[in-house]
PDB file of C-alpha atoms and ligand atoms in Angstrom:
ATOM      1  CA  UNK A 250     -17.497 -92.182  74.855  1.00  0.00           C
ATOM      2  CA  UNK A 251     -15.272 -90.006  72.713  1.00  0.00           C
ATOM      3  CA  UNK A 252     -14.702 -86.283  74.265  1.00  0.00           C
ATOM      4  CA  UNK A 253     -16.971 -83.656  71.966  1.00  0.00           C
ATOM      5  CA  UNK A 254     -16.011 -80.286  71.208  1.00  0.00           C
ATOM      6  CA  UNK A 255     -17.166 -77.640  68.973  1.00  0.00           C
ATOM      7  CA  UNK A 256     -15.981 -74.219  66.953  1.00  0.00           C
ATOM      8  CA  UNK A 257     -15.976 -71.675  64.515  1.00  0.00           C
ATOM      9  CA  UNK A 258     -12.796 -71.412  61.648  1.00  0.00           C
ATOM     10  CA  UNK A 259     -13.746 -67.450  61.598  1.00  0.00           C
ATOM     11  CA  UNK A 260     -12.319 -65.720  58.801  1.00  0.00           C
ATOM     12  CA  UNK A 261     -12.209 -62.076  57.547  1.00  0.00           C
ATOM     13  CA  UNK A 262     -11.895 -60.268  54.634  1.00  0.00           C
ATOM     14  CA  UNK A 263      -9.438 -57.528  54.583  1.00  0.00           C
ATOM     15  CA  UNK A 264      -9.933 -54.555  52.066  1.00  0.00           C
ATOM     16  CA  UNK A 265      -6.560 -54.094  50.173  1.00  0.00           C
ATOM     17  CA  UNK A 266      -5.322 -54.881  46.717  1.00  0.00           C
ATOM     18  CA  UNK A 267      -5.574 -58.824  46.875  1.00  0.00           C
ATOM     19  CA  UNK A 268      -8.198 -60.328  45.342  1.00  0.00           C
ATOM     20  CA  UNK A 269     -10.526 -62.495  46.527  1.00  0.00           C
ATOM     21  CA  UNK A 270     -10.205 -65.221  47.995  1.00  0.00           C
ATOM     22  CA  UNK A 271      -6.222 -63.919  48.771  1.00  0.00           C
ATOM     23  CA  UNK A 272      -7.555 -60.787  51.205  1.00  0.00           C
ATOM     24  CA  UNK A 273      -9.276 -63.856  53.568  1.00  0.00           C
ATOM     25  CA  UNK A 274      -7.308 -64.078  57.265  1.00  0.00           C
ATOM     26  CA  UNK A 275      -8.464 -67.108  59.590  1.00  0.00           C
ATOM     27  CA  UNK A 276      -8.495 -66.416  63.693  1.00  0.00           C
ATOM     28  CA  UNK A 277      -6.315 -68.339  65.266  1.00  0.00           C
ATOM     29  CA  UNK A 278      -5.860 -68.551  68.622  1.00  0.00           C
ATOM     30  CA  UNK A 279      -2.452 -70.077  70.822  1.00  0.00           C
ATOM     31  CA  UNK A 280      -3.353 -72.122  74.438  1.00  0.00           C
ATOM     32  CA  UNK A 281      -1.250 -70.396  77.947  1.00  0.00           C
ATOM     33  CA  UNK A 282      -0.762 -74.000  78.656  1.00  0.00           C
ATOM     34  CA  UNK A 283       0.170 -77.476  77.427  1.00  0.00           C
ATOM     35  CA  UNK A 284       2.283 -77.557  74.190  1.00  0.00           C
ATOM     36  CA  UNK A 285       1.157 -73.700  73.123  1.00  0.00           C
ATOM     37  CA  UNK A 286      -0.812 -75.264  70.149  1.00  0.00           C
ATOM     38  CA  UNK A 287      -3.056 -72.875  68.215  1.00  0.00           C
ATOM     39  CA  UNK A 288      -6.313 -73.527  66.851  1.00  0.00           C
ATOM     40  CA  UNK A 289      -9.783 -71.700  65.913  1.00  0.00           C
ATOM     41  CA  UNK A 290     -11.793 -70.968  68.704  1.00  0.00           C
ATOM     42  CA  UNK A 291     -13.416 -74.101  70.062  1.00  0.00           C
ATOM     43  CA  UNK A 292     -14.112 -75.905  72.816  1.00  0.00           C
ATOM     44  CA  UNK A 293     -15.888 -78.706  75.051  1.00  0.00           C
ATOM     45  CA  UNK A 294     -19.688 -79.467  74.580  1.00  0.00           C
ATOM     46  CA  UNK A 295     -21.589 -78.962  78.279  1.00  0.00           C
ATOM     47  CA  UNK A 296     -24.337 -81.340  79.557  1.00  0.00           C
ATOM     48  CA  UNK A 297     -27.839 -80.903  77.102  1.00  0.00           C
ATOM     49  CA  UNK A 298     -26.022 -78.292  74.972  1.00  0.00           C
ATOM     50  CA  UNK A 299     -26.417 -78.336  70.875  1.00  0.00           C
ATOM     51  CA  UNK A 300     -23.338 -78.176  68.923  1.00  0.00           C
ATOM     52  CA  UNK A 301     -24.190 -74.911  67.880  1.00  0.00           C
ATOM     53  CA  UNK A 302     -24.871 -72.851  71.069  1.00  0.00           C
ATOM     54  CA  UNK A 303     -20.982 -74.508  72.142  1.00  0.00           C
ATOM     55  CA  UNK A 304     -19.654 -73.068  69.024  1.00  0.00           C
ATOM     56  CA  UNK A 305     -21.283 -69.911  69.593  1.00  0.00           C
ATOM     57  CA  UNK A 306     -20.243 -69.888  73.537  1.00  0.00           C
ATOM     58  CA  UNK A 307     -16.489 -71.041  73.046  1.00  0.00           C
ATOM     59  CA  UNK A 308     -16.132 -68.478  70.523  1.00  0.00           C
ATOM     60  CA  UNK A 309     -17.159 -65.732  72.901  1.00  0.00           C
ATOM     61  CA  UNK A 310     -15.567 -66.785  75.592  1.00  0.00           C
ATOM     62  CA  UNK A 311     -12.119 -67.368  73.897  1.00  0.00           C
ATOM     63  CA  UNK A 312     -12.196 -64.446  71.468  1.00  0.00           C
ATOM     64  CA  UNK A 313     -14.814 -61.893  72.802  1.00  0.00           C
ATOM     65  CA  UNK A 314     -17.075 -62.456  69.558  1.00  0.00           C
ATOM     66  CA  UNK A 315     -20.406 -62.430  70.204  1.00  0.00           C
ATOM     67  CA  UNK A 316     -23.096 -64.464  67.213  1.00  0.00           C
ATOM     68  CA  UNK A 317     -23.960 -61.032  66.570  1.00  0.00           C
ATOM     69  CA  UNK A 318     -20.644 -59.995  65.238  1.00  0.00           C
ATOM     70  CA  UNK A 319     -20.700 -63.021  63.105  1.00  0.00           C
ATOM     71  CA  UNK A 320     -22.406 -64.699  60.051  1.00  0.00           C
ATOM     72  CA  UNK A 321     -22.531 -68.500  59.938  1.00  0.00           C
ATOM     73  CA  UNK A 322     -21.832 -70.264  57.210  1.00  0.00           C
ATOM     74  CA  UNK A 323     -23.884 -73.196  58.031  1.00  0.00           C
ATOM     75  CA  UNK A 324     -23.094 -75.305  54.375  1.00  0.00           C
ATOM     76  CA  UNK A 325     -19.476 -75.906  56.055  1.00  0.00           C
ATOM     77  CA  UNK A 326     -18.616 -78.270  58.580  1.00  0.00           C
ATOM     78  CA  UNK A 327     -15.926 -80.693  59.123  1.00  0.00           C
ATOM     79  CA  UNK A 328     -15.547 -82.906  61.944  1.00  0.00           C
ATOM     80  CA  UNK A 329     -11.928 -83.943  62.883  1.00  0.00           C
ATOM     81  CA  UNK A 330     -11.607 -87.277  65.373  1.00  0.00           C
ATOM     82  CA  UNK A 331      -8.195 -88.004  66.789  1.00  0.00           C
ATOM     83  CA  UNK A 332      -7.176 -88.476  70.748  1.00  0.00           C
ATOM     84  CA  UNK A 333      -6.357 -86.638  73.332  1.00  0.00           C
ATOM     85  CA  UNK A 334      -4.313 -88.318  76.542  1.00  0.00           C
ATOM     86  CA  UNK A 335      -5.391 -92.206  75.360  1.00  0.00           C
ATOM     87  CA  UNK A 336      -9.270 -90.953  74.813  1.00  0.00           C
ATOM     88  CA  UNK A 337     -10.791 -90.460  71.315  1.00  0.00           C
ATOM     89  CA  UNK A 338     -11.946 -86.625  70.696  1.00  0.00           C
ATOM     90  CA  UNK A 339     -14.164 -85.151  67.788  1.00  0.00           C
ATOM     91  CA  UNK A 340     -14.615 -81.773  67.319  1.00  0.00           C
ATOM     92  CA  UNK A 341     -16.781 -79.968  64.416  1.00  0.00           C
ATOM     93  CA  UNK A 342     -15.616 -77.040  63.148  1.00  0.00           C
ATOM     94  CA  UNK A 343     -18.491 -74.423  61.298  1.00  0.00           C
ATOM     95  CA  UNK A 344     -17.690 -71.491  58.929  1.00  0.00           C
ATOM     96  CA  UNK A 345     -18.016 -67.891  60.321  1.00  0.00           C
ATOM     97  CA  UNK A 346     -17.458 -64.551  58.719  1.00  0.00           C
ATOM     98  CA  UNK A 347     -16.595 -61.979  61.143  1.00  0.00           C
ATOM     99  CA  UNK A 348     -18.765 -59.128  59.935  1.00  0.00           C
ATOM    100  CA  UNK A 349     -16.720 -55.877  61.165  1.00  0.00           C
ATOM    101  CA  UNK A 350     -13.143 -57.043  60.168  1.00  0.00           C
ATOM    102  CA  UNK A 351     -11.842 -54.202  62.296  1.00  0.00           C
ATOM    103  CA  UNK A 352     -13.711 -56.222  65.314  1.00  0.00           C
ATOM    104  CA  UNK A 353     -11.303 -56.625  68.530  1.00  0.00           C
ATOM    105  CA  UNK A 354     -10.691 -59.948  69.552  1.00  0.00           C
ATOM    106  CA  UNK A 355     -10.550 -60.368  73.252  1.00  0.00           C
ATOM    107  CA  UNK A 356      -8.403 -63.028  74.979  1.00  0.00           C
ATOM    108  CA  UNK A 357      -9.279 -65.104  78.204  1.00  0.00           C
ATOM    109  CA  UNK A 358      -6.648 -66.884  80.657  1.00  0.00           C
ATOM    110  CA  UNK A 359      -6.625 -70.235  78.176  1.00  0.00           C
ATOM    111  CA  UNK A 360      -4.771 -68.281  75.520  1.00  0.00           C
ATOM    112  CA  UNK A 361      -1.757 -66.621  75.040  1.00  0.00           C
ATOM    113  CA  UNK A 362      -2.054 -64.839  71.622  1.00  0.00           C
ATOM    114  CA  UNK A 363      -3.720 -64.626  68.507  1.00  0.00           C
ATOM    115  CA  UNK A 364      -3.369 -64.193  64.723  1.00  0.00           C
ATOM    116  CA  UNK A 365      -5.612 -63.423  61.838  1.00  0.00           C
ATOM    117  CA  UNK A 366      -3.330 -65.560  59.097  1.00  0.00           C
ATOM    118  CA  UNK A 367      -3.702 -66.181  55.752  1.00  0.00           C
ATOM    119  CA  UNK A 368      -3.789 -69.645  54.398  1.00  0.00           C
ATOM    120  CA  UNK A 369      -0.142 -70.541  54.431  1.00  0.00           C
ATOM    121  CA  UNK A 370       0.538 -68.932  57.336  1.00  0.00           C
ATOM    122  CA  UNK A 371      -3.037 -70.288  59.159  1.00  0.00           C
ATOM    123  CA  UNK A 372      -1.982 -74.110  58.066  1.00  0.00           C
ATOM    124  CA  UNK A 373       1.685 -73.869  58.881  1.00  0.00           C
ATOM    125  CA  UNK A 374       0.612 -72.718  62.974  1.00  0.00           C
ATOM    126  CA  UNK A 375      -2.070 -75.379  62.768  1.00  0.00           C
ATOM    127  CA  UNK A 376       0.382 -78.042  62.712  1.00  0.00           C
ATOM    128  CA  UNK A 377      -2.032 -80.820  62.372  1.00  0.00           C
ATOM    129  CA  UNK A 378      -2.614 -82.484  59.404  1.00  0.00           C
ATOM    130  CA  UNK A 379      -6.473 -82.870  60.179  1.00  0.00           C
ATOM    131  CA  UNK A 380      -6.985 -79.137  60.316  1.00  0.00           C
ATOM    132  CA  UNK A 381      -4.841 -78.312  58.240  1.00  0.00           C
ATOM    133  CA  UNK A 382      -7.038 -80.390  55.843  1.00  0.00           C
ATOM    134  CA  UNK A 383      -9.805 -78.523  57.746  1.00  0.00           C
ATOM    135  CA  UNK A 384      -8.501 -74.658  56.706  1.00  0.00           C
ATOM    136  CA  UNK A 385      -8.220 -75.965  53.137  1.00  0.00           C
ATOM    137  CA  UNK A 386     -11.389 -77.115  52.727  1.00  0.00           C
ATOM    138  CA  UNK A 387     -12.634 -74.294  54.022  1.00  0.00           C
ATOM    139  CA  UNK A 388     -10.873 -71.896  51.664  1.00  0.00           C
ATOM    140  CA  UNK A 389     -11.719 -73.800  48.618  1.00  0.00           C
ATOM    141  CA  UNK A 390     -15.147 -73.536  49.849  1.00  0.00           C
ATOM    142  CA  UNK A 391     -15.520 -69.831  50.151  1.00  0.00           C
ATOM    143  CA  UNK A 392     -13.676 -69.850  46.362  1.00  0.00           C
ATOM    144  CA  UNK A 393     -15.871 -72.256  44.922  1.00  0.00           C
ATOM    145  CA  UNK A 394     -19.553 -71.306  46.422  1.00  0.00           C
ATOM    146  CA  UNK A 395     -18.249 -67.737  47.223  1.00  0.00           C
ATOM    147  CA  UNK A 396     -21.143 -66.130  45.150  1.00  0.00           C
ATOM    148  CA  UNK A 397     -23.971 -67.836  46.649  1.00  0.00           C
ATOM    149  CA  UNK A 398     -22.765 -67.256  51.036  1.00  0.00           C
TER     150      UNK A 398
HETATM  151  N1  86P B 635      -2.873 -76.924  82.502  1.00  0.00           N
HETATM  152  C1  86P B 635      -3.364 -77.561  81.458  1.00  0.00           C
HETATM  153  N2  86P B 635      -4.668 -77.428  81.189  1.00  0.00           N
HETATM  154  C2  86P B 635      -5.187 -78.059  80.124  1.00  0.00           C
HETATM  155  C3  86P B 635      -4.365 -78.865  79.297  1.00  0.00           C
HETATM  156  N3  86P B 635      -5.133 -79.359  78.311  1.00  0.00           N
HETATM  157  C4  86P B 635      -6.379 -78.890  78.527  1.00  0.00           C
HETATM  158  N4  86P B 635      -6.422 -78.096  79.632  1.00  0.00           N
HETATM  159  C5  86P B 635      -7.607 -77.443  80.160  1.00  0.00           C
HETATM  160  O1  86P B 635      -8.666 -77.613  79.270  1.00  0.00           O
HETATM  161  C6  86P B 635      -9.337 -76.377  79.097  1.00  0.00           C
HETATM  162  C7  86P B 635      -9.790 -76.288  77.626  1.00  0.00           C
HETATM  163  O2  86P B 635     -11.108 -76.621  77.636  1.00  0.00           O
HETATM  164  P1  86P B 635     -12.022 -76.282  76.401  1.00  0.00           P
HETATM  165  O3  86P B 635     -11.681 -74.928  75.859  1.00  0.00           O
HETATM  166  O4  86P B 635     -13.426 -76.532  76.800  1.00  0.00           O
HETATM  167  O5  86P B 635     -11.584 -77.436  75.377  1.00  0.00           O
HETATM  168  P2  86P B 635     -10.696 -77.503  74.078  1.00  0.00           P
HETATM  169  O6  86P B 635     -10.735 -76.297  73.251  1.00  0.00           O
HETATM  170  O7  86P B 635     -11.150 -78.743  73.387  1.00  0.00           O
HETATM  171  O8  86P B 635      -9.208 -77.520  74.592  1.00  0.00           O
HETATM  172  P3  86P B 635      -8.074 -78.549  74.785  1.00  0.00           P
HETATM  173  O9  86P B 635      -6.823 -77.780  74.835  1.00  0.00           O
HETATM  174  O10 86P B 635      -8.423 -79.432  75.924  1.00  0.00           O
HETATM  175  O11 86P B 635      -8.121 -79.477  73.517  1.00  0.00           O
HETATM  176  P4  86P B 635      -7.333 -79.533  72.125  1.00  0.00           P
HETATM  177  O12 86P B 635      -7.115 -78.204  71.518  1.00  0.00           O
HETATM  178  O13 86P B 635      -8.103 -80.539  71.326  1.00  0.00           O
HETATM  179  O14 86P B 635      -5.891 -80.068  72.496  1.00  0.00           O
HETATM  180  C8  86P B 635      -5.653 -81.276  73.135  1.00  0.00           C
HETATM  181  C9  86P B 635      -4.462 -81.982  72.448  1.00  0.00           C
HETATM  182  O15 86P B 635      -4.918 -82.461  71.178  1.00  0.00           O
HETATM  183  C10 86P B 635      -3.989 -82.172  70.155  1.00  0.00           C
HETATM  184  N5  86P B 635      -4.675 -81.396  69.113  1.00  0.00           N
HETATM  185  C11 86P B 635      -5.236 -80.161  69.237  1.00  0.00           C
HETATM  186  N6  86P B 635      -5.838 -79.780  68.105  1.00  0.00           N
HETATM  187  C12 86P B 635      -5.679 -80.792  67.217  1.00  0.00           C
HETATM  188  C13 86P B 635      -6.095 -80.980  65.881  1.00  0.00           C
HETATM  189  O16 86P B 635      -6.773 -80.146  65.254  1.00  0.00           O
HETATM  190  N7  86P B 635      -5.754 -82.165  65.308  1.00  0.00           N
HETATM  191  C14 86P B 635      -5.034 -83.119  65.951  1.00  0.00           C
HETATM  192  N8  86P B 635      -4.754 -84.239  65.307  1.00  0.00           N
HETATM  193  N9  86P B 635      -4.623 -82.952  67.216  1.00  0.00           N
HETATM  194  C15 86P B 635      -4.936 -81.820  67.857  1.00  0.00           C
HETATM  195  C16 86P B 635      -2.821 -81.497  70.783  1.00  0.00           C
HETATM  196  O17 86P B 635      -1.797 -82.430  70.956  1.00  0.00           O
HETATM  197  C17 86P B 635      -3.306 -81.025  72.129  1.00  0.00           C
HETATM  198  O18 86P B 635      -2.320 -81.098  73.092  1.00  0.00           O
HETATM  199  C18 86P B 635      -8.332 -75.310  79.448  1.00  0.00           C
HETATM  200  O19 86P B 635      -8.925 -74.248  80.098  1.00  0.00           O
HETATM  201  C19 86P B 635      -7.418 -76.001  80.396  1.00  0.00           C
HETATM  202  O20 86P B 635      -7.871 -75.731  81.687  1.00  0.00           O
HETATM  203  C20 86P B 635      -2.983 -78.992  79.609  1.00  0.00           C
HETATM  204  O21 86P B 635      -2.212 -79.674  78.906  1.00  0.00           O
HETATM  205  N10 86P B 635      -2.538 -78.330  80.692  1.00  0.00           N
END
């Protein structure tokens, strides 16, 4: 059985001259171990738990945001499947606006930094293809249905 995991791509919106959807920064956040990869906050499903409430939990425990200081954007998800040590992974990714930009992300001991990056800069740390895909799709989504979330 392939290895489930599940996340937010949180973005921001940052008041300054750029217009919309330029001012938009996604989280993302670098492992303390392995190859140093980064990725939005995500992480394994537990035993009986929706892919939601992981999404929610991994989020907090990785970056310190709580659901409150988010909004969901629930029309968004992507699922990306490729493997991990010989066994096949998926993990869903959902939309979330981080409500108070100015909001302090909080680290735990599976991390070593983070960045709120712009597109360019979010695809070129994610260095996978997949979710680099992934933080596309996203961004044309918040262009093209931006009125209506
Ligand atoms: N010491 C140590 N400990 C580790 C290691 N490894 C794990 N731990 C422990 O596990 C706990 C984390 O548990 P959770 O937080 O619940 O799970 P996740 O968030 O799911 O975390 P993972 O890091 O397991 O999973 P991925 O991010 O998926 O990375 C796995 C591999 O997949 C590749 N890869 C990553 N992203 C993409 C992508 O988007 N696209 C593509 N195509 N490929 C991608 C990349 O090559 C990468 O090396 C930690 O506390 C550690 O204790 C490790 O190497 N050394």
């Amino acid at each position: 059985m392939a290895l489930r995991a599940c996340g937010f791509i949180v973005f921001r919106r940052v008041a300054n001259s750029v217009p919309p959807p330029g001012n938009i920064e996604y989280l993302l956040l670098q492992t303390s171990y392995g190859e140093n990869h980064w990725t939005p906050p995500k992480g394994h499903v537990d035993p009986g738990e929706d892919d939601l409430t992981t999404a929610l939990r991994e989020t907090q425990e990785e970056a310190g945001l709580r659901a409150e200081h988010l909004r969901v954007i629930d029309s968004f998800v992507q699922e990306l499947h490729y493997e991990v040590r010989g066994r096949p992974k998926e993990v869903l990714y959902w939309l979330a606006e981080l409500r108070d930009p100015g909001a302090a992300v909080t680290l735990s001991d599976e991390h070593q930094d983070y960045r709120w990056a712009r597109l360019e800069e979010a695809c070129s740390l994610a260095q996978y293809k997949d979710l680099q895909d992934t933080l596309r799709a996203a961004h044309t989504h918040l262009q093209t249905q931006g009125d209506k979330l």
